[in-house]
XYZ file of C-alpha atoms in Angstrom:
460
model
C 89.895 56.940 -84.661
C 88.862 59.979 -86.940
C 90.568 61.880 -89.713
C 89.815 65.954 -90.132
C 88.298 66.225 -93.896
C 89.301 68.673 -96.551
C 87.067 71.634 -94.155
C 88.759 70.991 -90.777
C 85.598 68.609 -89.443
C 86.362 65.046 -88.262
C 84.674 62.514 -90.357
C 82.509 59.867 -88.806
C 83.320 56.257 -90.006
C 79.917 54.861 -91.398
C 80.543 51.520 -89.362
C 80.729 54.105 -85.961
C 77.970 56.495 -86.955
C 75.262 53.641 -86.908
C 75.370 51.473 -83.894
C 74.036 48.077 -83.998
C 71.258 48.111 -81.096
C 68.378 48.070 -83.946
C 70.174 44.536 -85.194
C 70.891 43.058 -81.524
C 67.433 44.007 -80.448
C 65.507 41.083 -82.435
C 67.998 38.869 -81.693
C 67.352 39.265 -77.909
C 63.423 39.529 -77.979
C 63.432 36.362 -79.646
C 64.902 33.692 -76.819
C 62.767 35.893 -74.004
C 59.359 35.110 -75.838
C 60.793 31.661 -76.341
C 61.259 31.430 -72.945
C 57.862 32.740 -71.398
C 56.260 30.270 -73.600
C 57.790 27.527 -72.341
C 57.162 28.346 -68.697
C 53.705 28.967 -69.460
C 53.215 25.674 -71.212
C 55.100 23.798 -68.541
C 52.248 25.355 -66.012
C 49.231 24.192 -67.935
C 50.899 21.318 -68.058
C 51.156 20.792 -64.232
C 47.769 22.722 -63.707
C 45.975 19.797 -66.397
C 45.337 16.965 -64.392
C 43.751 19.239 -61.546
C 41.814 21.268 -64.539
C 40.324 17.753 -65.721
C 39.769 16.859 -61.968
C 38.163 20.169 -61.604
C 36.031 19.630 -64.934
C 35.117 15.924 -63.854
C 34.582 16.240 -60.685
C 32.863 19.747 -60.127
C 31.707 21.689 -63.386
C 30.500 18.534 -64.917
C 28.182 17.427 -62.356
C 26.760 21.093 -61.967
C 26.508 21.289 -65.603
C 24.255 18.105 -66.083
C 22.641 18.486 -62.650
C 21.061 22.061 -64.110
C 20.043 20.020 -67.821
C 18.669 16.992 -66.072
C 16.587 19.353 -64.088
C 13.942 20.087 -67.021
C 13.660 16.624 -67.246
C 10.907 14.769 -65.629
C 11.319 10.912 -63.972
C 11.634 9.131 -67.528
C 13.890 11.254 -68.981
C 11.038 13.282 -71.271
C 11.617 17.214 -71.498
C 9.158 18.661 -68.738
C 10.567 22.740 -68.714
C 10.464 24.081 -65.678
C 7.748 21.396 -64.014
C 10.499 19.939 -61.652
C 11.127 23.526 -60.229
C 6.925 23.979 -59.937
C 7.127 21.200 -57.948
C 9.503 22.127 -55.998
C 8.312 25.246 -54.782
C 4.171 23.140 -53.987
C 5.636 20.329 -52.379
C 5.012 20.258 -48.970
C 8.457 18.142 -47.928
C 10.518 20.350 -49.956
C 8.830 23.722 -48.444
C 9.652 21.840 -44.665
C 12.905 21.220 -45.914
C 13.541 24.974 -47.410
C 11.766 26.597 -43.746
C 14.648 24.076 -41.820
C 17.304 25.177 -43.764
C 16.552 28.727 -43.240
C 16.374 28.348 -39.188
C 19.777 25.784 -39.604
C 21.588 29.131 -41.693
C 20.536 31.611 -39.113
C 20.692 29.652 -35.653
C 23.469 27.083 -36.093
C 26.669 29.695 -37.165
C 25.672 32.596 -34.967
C 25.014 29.878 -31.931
C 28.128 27.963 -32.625
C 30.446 31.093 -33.024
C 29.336 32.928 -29.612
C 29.327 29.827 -27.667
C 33.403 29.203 -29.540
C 34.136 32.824 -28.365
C 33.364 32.211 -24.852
C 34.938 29.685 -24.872
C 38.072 31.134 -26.435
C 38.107 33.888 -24.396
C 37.099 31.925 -21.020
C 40.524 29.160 -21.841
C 42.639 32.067 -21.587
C 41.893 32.657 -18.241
C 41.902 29.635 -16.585
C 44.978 27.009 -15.859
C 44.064 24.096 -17.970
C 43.335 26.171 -20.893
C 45.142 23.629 -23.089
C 43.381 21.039 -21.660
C 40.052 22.265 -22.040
C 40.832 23.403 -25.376
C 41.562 19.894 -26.536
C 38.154 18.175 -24.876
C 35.995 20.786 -26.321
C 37.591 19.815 -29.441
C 37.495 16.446 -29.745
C 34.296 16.191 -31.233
C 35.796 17.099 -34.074
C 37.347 13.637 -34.468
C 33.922 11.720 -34.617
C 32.227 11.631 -37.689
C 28.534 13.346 -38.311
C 27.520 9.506 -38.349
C 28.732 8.444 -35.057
C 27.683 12.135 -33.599
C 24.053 11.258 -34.903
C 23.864 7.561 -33.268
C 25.312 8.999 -30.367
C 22.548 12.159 -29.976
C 20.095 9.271 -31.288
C 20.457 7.570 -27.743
C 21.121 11.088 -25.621
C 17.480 12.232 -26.618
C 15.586 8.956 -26.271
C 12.938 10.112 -23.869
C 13.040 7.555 -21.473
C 15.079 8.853 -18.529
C 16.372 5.617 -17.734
C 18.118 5.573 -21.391
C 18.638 8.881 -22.275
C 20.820 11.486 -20.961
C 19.022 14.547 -21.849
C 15.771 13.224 -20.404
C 18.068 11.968 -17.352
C 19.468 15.376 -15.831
C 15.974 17.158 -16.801
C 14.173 14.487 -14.957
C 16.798 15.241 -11.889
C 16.047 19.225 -11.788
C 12.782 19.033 -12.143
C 11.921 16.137 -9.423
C 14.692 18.809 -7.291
C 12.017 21.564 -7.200
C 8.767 19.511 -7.757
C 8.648 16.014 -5.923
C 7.125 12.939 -8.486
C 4.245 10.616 -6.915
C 5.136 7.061 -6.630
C 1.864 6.177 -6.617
C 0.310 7.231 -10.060
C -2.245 4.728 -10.290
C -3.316 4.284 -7.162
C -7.664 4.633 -6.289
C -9.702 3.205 -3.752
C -10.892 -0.393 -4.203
C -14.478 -2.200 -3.331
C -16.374 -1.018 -0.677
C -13.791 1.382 0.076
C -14.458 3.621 2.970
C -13.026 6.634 0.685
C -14.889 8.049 -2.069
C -13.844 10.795 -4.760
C -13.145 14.593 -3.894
C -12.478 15.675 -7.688
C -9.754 16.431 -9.255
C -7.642 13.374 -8.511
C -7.600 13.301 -4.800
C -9.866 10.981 -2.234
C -11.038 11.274 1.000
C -13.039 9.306 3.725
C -16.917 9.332 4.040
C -17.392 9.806 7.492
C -15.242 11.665 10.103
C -12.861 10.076 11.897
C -12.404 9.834 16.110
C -9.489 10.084 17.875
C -8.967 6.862 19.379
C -10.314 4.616 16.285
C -7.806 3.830 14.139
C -8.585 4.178 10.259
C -8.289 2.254 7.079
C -7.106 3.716 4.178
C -6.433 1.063 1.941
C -5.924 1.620 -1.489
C -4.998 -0.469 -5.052
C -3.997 0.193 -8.501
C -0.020 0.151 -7.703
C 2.215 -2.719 -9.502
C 3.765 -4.848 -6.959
C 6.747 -3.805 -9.313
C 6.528 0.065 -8.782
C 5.852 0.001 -5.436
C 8.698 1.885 -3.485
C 11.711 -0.086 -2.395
C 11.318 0.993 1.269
C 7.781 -0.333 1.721
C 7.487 -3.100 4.439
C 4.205 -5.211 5.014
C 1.326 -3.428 6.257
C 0.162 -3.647 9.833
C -2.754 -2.073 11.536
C -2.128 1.050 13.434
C -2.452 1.290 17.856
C -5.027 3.157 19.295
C -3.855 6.504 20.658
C -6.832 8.584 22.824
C -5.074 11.637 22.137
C -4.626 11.260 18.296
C -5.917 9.788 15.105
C -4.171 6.829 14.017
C -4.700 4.782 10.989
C -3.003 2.640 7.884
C -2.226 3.558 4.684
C -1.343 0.617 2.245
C -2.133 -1.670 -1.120
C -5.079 -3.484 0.239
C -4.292 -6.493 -2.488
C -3.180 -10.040 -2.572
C -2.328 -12.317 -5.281
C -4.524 -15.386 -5.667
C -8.404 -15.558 -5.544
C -10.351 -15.181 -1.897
C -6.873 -14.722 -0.289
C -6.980 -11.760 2.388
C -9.141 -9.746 3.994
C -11.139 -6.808 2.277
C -10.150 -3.406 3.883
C -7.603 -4.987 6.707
C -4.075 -4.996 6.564
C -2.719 -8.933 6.073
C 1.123 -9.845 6.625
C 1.762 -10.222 2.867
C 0.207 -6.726 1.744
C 2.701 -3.794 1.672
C 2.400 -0.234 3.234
C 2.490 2.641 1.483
C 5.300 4.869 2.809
C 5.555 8.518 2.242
C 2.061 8.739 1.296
C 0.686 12.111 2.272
C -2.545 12.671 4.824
C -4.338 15.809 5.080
C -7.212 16.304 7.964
C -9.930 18.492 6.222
C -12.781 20.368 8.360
C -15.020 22.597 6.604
C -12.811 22.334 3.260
C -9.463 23.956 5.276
C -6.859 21.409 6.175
C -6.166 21.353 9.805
C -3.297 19.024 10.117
C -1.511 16.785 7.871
C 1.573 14.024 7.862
C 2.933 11.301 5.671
C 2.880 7.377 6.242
C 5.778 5.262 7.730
C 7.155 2.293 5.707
C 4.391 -0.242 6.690
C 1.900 2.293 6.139
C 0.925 3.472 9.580
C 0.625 7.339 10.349
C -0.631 9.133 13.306
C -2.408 13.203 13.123
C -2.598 15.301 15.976
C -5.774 15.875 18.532
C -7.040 18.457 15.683
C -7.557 16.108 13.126
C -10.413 14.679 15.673
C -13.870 15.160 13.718
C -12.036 15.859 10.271
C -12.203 13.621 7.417
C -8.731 12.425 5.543
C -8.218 13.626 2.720
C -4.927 11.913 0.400
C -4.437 14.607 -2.057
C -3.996 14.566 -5.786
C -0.257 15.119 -5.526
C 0.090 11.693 -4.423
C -1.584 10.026 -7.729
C 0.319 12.645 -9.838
C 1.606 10.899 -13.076
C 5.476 10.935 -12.581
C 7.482 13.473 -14.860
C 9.382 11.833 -18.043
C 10.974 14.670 -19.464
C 10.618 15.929 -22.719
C 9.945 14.806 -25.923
C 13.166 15.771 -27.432
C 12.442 13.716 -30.817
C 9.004 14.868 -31.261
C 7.972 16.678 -34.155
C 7.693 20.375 -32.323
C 11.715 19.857 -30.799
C 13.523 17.755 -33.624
C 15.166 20.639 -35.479
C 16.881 22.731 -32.334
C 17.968 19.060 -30.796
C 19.497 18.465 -33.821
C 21.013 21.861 -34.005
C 22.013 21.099 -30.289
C 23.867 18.391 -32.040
C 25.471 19.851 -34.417
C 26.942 22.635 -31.702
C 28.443 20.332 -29.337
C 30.599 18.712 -32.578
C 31.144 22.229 -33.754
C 31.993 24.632 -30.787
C 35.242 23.198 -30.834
C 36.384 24.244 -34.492
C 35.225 27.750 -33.664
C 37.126 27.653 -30.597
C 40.609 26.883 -32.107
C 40.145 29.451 -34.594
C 38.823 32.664 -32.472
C 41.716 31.558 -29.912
C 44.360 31.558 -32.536
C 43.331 35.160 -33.489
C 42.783 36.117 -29.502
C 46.319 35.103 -29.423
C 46.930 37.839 -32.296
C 45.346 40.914 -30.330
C 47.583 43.257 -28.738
C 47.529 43.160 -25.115
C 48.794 47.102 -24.526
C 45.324 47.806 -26.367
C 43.634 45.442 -23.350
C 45.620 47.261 -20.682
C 44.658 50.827 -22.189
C 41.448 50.033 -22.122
C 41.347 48.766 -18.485
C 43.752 51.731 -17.473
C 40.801 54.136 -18.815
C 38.293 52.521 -16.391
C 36.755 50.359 -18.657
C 35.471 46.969 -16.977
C 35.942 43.057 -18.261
C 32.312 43.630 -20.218
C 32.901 46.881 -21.797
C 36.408 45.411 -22.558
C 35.197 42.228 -23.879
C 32.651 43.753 -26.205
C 34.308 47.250 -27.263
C 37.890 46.224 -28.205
C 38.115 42.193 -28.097
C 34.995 41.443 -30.023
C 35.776 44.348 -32.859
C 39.595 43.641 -33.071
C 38.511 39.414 -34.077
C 35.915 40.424 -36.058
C 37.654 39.103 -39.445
C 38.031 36.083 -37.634
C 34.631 35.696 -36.415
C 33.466 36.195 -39.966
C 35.756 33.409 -41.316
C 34.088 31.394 -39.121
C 30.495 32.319 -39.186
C 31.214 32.091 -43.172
C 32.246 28.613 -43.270
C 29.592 27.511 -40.651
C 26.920 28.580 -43.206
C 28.389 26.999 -46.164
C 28.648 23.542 -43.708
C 25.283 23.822 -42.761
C 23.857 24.749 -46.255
C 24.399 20.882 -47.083
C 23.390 19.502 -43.574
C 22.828 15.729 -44.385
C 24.279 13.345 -41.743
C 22.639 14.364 -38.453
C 19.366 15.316 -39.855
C 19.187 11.248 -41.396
C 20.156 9.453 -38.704
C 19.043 11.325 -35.299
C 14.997 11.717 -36.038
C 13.047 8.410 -35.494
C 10.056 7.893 -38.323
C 7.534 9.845 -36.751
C 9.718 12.734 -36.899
C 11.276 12.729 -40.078
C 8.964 14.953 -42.544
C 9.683 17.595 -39.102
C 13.249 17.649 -39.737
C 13.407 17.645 -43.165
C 16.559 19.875 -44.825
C 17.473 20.230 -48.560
C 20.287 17.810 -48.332
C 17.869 14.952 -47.198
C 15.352 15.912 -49.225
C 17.852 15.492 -52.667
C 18.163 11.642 -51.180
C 14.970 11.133 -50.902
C 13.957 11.970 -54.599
C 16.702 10.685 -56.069
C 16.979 7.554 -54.554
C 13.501 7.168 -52.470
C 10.811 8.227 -55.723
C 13.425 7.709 -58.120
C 13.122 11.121 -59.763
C 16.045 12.420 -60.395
C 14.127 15.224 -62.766
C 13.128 17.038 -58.914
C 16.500 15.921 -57.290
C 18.598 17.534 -59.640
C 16.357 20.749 -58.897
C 17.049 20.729 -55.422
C 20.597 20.904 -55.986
C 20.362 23.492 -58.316
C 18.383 25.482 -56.043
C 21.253 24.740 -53.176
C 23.889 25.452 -55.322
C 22.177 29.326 -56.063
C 21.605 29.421 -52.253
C 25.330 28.502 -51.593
C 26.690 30.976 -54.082
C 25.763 34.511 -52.342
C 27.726 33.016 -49.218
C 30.285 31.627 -51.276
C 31.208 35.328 -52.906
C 30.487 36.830 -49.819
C 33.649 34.894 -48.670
C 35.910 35.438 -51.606
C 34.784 39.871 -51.186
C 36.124 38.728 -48.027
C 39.106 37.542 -48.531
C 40.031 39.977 -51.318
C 39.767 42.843 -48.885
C 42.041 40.644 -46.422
C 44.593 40.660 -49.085
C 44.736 44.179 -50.226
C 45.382 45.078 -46.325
């Protein structure tokens, strides 16, 4: 309350005219910095042990990995030797040339090949179930993937699965000769025609039946079908004759250039008639080796062409030195499809489907649809994936060990391996340490490329 003073004006009480905000302003400040500080030591505190497990388990290792590296095998200061050697080596510049074709083939392979498949499970019934067998590679680890592929590209059909269905399509369009080794014995009544095939000396009559024995064939490879050799009827109006393996076990048993019981036929065996260097007629033996030409053949000589002795297809050499890397990479897809799959289907899931309809409402077709809106609308998606492809592949170690055989090794040869090798195959862990340096610096562009990423993500 205020009292008027001797001039008519109200008189402010001291205690009134100065509040006390100046006084209760310190008093709050000081529990509020109190405060903060104890939250923030309380984080450190929770964010130590991972800090010392960061620092133990990641800086630490880079940090002695780049000082060991300008030290040579016994430990004496060498400079930048180990990195001279790294770059003249001609292992390490294999293994630097593989990891360049693993960074640029593997991700871009194994992302289209998820996105097809993505976009390929929405449209069918058993999308789910699909989904989960293209995925379940995922469960095995690189080890068992590389004994697995280790046996899939051995190049013997009857082992290997690769070399199996290639076998199959290519004996579908060009037939195999089951008689590779086969030639004409002694005092054969056929005689070479060059290149590979063998025909008869003199012409043959119609009426006279012909031998055309032959040898060379295991008793073990000789078809399943064949029955024992017999000699073939006259026929006036034809040529008639025997094809078979003109050889039996045990000394001076049989008879030279005759058919006996015990000798087998040689069925399917092709027979070409041959005047003046055209062929005129042609046919293929029965199972006991006996085939019969037509009146045209009469005069001609027979001919057995070199598709008959043909070496039999065996595939390819998956494993050898000029096909390692890609069947490696093929590997490394088939685990690997399935993780880009699941993650380009969980954003296909995220696209709107009025933009889909718009665009097929303006006439666009499933192509133009596919590659103008789908493909753009992932494309954050694809990059998280083609992103963390790269940095998996970067440090490639498990296939690349186990799936090459020795011969094929140096061939296949990646960065990863390579660091094993030196460190614990020449003990010099002055050139290992190098290597990782180098793939840590080749790791980091991808690795800010990613965070960029991922910042720009966020601010959206």
């Amino acid at each position: 309350m205020t009292t008027p003073d001797a001039g008519g004006t109200a008189a402010v009480p001291p205690a009134e005219a100065t509040p006390h905000t100046s006084k209760t302003g310190p008093h709050r400040a000081g529990p509020r910095r109190s405060v903060t500080g104890t939250r923030r030591a309380v984080a450190v505190l929770f964010l130590l042990p991972a800090l010392v497990l960061l620092g133990a388990l990641v800086l630490y290792p880079i940090g002695y990995s780049v000082g060991r590296s300008f030290f040579d095998k016994a430990g004496d200061f060498a400079g930048l030797d180990n990195y001279e050697t790294m770059f003249s080596d001609d292992g390490i510049r294999t293994a630097v040339k593989n990891n360049a074709i693993w960074l640029v083939a593997a991700p871009a392979l194994t992302t289209a090949l998820g996105l097809i498949f993505a976009v390929l499970t929405e449209r069918v019934r058993w999308g789910t179930a699909f989904k989960l067998i293209i995925f379940m590679p995922m469960v095995i680890s690189m080890l068992a993937a590389g004994i697995i592929f280790r046996l899939v590209y051995e190049s013997d059909p009857d082992r290997g699965v690769a070399n199996a269905l290639w076998v199959g399509v290519h004996d579908t369009f060009a037939e195999s000769s089951n008689f590779p080794r086969g030639h004409p014995g002694a005092r054969s009544p056929l005689e070479s025609a060059g290149g590979g095939a063998f025909v008869t000396k003199e012409p043959v009559r119609a009426g006279e039946p012909v031998a055309l024995p032959l040898t060379g064939v295991p008793p073990d490879q000789m078809p399943d079908d064949a029955k024992s050799a017999k000699p073939a009827a006259a026929d006036p109006g034809k040529v008639t004759g025997t094809a078979w393996q003109d050889f039996t076990r045990g000394k001076g048993r049989g008879k030279l250039n005759a058919p006996d019981a015990v000798e087998l036929g040689y069925p399917g065996i092709k027979i070409e008639a041959v005047k003046g260097g055209e062929v005129v007629a042609s046919t293929k033996a029965a199972a006991d080796g006996t085939f019969s030409l037509p009146k045209e053949a009469d005069g001609a000589q027979l001919r057995y062409p070199a598709s008959n002795f043909r070496e039999p297809y065996n595939g390819v050499d998956w494993l050898g030195p000029s096909l390692i890397t890609p069947a490696i990479i093929g590997s490394y897809i088939w685990m690997w499809a399935g993780f880009a799959m699941v993650l380009i289907a969980a954003g296909l899931a995220s696209v709107p489907r009025e933009l889909l309809e718009a665009a097929r409402v303006d006439g666009a077709n499933e192509w133009q649809v596919f590659r103008r809106v789908t493909v753009p609308l992932l494309a954050p998606v694809l990059a998280v994936v083609v992103v963390t492809l790269m940095i998996n592949v970067m440090k490639i170690f498990d296939l690349v060990f186990v799936i090459p055989p020795g011969s094929s090794k140096d061939e296949a040869n990646v960065l990863a391996v390579q660091l094993y090798n030196s460190a614990f195959g020449d003990r010099d862990a002055g050139v290992a340490s190098a290597i990782a340096v180098l793939l840590f610096l080749l790791v980091i562009p991808v690795m800010l490329f990613n965070m960029r990423r991922m910042r720009r993500e966020a601010r959206r």
